[in-house]
C-alpha positions in Angstrom: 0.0 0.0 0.0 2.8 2.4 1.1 4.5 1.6 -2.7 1.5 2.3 -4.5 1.1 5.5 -2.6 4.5 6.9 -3.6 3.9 6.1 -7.4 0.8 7.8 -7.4 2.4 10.9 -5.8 5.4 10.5 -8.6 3.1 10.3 -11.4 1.0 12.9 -9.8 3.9 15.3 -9.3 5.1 13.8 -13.6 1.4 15.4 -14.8 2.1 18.7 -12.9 5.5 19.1 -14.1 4.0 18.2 -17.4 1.6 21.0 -17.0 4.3 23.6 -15.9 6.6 22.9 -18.7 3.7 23.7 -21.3 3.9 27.4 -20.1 6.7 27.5 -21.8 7.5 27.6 -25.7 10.8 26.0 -25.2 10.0 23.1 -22.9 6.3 22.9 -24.7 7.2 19.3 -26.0 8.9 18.0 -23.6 5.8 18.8 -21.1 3.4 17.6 -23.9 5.5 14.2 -23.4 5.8 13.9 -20.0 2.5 14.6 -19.3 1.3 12.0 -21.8 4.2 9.0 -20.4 2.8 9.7 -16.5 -0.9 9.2 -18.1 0.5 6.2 -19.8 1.7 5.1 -16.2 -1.5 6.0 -14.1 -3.5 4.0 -16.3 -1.6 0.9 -16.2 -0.8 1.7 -12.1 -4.5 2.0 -11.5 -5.3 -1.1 -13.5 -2.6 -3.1 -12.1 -3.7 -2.4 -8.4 -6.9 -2.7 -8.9 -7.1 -5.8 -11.3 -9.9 -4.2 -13.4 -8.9 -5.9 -16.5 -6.8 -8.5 -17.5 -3.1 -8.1 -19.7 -4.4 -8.6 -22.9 -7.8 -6.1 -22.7 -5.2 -3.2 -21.3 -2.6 -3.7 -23.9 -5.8 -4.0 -26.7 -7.2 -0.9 -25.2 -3.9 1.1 -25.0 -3.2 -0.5 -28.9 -6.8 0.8 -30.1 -6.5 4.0 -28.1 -2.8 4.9 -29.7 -3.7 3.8 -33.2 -6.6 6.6 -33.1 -4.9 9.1 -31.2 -1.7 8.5 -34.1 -4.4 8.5 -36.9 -5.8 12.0 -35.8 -2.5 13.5 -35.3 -1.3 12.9 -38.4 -4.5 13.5 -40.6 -5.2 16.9 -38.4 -4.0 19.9 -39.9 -2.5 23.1 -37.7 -5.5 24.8 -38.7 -7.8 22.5 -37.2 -5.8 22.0 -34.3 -9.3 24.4 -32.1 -12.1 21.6 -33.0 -9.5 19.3 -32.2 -8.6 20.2 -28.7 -12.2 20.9 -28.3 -13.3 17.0 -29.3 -10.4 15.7 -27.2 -12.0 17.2 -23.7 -15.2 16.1 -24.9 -14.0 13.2 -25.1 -12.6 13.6 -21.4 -15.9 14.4 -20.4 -17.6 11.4 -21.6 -15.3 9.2 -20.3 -15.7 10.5 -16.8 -19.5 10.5 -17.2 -19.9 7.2 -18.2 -17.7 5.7 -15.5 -19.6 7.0 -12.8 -22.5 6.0 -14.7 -21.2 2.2 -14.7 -21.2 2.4 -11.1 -24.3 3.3 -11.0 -25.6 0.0 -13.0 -22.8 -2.1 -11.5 -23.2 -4.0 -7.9 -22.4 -0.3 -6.2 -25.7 1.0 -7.0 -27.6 -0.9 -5.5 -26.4 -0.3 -2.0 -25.6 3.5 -3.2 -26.0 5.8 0.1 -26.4 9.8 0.2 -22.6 10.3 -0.8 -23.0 7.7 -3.4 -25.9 9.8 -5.1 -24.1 13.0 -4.9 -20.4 12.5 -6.2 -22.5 10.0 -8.7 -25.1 12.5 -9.9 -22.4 15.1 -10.4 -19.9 13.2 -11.5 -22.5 12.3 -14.9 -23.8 16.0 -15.1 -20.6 17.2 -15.0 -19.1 14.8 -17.9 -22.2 15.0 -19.7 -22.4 19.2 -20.1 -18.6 18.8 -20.9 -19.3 16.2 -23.8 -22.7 18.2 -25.1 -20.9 21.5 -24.7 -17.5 20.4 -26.6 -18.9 18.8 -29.5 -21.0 22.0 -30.1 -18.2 24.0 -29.8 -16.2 21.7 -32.0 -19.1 21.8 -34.5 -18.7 25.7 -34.5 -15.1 25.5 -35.2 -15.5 23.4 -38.0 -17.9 25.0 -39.8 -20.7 21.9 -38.6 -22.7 24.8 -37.1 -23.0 28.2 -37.5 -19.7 29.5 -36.1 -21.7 33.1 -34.9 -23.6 33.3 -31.7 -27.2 31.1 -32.0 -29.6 32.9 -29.2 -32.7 31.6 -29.0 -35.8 33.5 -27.8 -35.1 34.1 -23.7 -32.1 32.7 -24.0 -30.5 34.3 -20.4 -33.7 32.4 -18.9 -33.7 29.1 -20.8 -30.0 28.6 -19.7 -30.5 29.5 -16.7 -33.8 27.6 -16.0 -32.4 24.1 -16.8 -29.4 24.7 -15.0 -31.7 25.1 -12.0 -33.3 22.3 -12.7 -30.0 20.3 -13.0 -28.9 21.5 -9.3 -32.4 21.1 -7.6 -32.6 17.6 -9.0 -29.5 16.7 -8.4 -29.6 18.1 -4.9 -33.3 16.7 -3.9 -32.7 12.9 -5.6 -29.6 12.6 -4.1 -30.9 13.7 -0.2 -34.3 11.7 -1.2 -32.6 8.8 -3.5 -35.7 9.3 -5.9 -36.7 6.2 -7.9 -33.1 4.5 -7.1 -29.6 5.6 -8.5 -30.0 4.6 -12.3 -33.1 6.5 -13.1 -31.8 9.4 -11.3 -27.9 9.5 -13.0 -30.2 8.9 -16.2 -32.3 11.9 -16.0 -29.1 14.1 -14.8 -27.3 12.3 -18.1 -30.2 14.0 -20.3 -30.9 17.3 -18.3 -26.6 17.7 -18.4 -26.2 17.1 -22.4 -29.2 20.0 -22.9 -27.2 22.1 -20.8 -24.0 21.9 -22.4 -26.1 22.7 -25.5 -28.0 25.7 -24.6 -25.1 27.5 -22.9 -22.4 26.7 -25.7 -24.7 27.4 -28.6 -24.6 30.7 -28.1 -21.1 31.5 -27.7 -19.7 32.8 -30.9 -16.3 32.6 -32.7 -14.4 34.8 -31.2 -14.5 33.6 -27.5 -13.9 30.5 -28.3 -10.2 30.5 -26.5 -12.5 30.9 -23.8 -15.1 28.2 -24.1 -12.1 25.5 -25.0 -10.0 26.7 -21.6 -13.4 26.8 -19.5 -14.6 23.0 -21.1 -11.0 21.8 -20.6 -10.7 22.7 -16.7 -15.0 21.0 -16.9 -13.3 17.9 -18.3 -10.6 18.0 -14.9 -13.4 18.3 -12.9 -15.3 15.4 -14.5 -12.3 13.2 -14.1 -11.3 14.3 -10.3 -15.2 13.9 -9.6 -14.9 10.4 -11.5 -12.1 9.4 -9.0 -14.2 10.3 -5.7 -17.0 7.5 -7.4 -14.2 4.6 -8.1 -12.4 5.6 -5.3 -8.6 6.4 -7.1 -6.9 9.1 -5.5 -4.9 9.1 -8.5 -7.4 10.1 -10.6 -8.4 12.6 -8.1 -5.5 14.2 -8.3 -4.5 14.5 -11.8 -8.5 15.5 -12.5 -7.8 18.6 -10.1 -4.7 19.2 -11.7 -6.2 19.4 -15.1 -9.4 21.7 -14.0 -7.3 24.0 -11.9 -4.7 24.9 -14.6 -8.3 25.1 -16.7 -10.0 27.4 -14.9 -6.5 29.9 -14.4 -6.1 30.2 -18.2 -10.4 30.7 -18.6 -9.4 33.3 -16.1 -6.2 34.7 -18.1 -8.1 34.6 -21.3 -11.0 36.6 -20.1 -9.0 39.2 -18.4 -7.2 39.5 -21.5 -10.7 40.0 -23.2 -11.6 42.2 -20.7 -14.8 40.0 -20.2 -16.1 38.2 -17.3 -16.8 34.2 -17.4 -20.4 35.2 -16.9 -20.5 37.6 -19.3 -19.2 35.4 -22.0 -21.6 32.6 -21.5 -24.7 34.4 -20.3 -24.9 37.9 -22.0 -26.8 38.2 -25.9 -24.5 38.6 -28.8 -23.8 42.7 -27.9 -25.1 44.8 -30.8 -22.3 47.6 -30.9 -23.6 51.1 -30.6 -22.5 54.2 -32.9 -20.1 56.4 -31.4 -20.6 59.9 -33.2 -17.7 61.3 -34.4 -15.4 58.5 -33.0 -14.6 57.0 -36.2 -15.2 53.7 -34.9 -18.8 52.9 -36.4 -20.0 49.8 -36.6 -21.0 47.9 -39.7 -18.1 48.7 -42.1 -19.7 50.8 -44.4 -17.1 53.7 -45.6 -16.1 54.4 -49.0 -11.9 55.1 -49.1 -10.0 55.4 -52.0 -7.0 53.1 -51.8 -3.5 54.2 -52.3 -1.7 54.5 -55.6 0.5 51.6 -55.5 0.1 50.4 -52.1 2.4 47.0 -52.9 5.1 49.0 -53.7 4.8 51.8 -51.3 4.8 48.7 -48.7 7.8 47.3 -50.5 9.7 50.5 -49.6 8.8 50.7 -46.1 9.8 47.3 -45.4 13.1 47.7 -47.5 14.3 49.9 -45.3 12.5 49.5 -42.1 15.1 48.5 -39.3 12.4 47.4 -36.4 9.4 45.1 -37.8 7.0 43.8 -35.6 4.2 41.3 -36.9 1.2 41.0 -35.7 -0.4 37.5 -36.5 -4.8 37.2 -36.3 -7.2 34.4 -37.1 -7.2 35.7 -41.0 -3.2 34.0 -41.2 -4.8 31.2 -39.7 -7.3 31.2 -42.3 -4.8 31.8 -45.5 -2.5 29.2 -44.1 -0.3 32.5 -44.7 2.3 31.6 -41.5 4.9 29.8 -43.6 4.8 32.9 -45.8 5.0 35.2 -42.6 8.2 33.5 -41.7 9.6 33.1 -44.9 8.9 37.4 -45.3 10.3 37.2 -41.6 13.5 35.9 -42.8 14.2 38.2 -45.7 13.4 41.3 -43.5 16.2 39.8 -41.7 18.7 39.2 -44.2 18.4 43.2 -44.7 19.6 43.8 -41.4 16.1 44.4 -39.7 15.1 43.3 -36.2 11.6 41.1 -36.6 9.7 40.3 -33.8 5.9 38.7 -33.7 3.5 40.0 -31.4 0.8 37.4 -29.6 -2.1 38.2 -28.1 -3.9 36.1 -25.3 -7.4 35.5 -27.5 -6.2 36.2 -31.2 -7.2 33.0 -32.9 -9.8 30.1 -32.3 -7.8 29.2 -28.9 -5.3 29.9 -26.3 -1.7 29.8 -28.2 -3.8 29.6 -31.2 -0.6 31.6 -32.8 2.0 30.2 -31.5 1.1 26.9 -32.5 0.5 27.9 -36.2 4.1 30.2 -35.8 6.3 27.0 -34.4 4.2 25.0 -37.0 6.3 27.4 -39.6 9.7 27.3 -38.0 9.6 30.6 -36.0 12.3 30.2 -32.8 10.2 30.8 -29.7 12.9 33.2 -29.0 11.2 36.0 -31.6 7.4 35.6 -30.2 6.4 38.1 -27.4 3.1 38.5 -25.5 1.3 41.9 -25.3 2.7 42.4 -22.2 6.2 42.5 -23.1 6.4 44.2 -26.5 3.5 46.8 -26.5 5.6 49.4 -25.3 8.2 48.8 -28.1 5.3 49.2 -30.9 6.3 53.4 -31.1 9.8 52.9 -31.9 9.3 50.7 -34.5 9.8 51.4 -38.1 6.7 49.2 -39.4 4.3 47.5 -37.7 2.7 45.0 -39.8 -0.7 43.2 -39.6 -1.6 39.9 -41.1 -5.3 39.5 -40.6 -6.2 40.5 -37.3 -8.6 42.9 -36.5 -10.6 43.1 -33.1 -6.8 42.7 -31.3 -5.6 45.9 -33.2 -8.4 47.9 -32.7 -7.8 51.3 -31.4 -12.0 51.6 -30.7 -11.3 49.3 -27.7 -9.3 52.5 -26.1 -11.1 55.5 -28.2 -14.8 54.5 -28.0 -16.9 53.4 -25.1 -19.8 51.7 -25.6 -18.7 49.0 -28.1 -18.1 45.3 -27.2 -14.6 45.3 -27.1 -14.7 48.6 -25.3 -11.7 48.5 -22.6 -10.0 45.5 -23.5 -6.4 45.4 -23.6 -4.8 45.4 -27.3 -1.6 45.3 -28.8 -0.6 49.0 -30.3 0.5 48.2 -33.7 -1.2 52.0 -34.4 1.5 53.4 -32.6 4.2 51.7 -35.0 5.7 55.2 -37.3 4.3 52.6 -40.4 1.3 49.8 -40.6 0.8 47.6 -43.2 -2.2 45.7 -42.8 -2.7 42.1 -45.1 -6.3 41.5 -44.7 -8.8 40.1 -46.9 -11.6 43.4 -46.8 -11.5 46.0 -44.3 -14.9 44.9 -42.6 -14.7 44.6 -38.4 -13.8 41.6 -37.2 -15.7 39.4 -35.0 -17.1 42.2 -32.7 -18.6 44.3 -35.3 -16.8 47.5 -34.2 -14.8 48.8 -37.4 -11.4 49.5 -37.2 -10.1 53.2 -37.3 -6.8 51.8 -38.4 -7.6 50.6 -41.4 -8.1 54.0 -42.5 -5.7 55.7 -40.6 -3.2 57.7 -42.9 0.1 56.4 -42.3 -1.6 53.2 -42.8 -1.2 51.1 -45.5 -4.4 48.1 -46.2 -3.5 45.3 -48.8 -6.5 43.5 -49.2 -6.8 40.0 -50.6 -5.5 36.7 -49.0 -3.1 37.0 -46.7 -0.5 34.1 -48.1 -1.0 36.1 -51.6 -0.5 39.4 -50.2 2.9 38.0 -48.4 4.2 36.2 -51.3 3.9 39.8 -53.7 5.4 41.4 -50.5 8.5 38.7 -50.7 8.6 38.9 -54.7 8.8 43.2 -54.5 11.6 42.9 -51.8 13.8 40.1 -53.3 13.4 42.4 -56.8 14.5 45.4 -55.4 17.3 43.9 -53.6 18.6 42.3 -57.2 18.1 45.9 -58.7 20.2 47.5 -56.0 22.6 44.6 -56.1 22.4 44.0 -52.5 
């Protein structure tokens, strides 16, 4: 017993280590690893100590388990990497939610006492609104569902009427042990998966990086609550682990959204409101003539721009444009300018959206900053360039009250001396407040695909360098 205790704490201390070394872009893999060999270990531990299967069914499970884990890495693409994430803690969840639902059928059940009915009960709501809710989400991502915000009519209520419903029943059938534990973890099962529906189908595009972070640190939850039902401190553990490293970066990403939890997944789709005279009005609807020879005029600025920082948005994700990024990175350098790329928290489909698409390219971790660390360096640099964000540049969110992304915190490419902007069209982003930038004078919009845009960029500086012979 005293054995099996200290591999549990070692494996338990492998998955936090594993979670700690993900913070950080250098040590990324080797916590992805980790974290995946003390899994590997706490599944063969528990089975082992328990005797819950035999040799053969673990190894066949662990066979069937890697063959589709390999299949979906390798068939995934970087771009799809959101609904991904998203399907894997649904997954979670329903793992979790029909273990404790097992018990509930299996010999346990039918001796099941007050504490049985609660961890049970909650255990199966839990996993089930993580399931419901992360296959609706991942449906959104991947185009499945409509990726915008769904509201129904009394939405606020609805939502918050069968959640009621979910606590009172799972509070009065445990204390009462209505119609015995199978009926009641059945009805909680059903009651849970609408939940998770209702509540994610409203949540729009942009705040995804908040749903997935929120849903991952559910499916922790699920688990830890799972271990309480089959009595595994391990799983207990590593559950807690998983949901409070969750609900820090749900936390993180909001703040960096300048949104509440509650206001993400309870308020309407916010219709923006006209500022007068603030230059940020909704809708998109100006009429600009476009500079004479914008490609070339951008051609020149980069040519001899000696600071460049890059600000990467969900329309390079889009364009698949990062490999171009890096490549126009690259040849900036080989003039002698300093490149640097710019991250912020929620810019993308989910949290280190960018960096993942960035490393995918080849960019050293080294040359990617968060908005903390480089947004005061944005005014001394020569150009700051833009490759298809929007609601993350958007000066509105410091100019103009009133909008939806009114006060959150963005990174201030508008302060760059230059800005180039590669963007498909100049209409808002995701928010529906229009940009001021991209009409700003010492800006510079190139609209069109992002990876096209970047490759004419590349083509104009590798010219000019043969006609200056250097």
């Amino acid at each position: 017993m005293q054995s099996t205790t200290i591999l549990y704490l070692i494996v338990a201390a492998a998955v936090l280590m594993g979670i700690r070394l993900l913070s950080s872009p250098r040590y990324a893999w080797t916590g992805n690893v980790l974290g995946a060999v003390a899994i590997l270990a706490a599944i063969i531990l528990v089975t082992a100590q328990q005797q819950l299967l035999t040799t053969a069914s673990v190894l066949i499970a662990l066979a069937i388990g890697s063959v589709v884990g390999g299949a979906l890495a390798i068939q995934v693409k970087m771009i799809q990497m959101p609904q991904l994430v998203a399907l894997l803690n649904g997954c979670g969840g329903a793992a979790s939610g029909l273990i404790a639902l097992s018990e509930a059928f299996g010999p346990n059940g039918v001796t099941a006492t007050l504490g049985t009915f609660a961890v049970t009960g909650l255990a199966v709501s839990v996993g089930a609104f993580t399931f419901s809710g992360s296959m609706v989400a991942a449906g959104k991502l991947h185009g499945v569902f409509n990726e915008r915000a769904v509201i129904l009519p009394r939405h606020s209520w609805l939502a918050i009427a069968i959640g009621a419903v979910v606590v009172v029943y799972w509070a009065l059938g445990a204390a009462l042990q209505l119609n015995g534990i199978v009926l009641y973890t059945i009805v909680l099962l059903l009651l849970a998966l609408a939940y998770g529906v209702v509540v994610t189908i409203r949540i729009g595009g942009a705040d995804m990086p908040v749903v997935i972070t929120f849903l991952n640190a559910a499916s922790g939850v699920a688990a830890s609550l799972c271990g309480f039902v089959t009595d595994n401190a391990l799983l207990v553990a590593c559950g807690a682990m998983v949901g409070a490293s969750g609900v820090l970066l749900s936390h993180k990403m909001c703040k960096a959204m300048n949104r509440s939890l509650k206001a993400v997944f309870l308020s309407f789709e916010a219709a923006p409101a006209e500022t007068a005279g603030s230059g940020a009005v909704c809708g998109g609807s100006r009429v600009v003539e476009e500079k004479a020879d914008a490609l070339g005029l951008s051609v020149g600025l980069l040519q001899g721009a000696k600071d460049v920082i890059i600000v990467p948005g969900y329309g390079m994700a889009v364009s698949q444009a990062q490999f171009k990024v890096w490549e126009l990175a690259q040849a900036l350098e080989a003039r002698g300018a300093r490149v640097r790329f710019a991250i912020h928290p929620v810019a993308g489909r989910m949290p280190g959206h960018m960096n993942v698409l960035l490393a995918e390219a080849g960019v050293p971790y080294e040359k990617l900053f968060e908005m903390d660390a480089i947004n005061d360096d944005f005014k001394a640099s020569d150009v700051g360039l833009i490759v298809g964000a929007c609601d993350v540049v958007n000066p509105a969110a410091i100019d103009v009250p009133g909008t939806p992304i009114s006060g959150m915190p963005i990174l201030k490419a508008f302060e760059s001396k230059n800005v180039v902007i590669c963007k498909r069209t100049r209409k808002p982003g995701y928010s529906g407040v229009e940009n001021p930038l991209f009409y700003d004078d010492r800006a510079i919009f190139l609209p069109g695909d992002a990876a096209g845009t970047l490759e004419t960029l590349i083509d104009g500086l590798h010219e000019r360098k043969e006609s200056t012979g250097g």
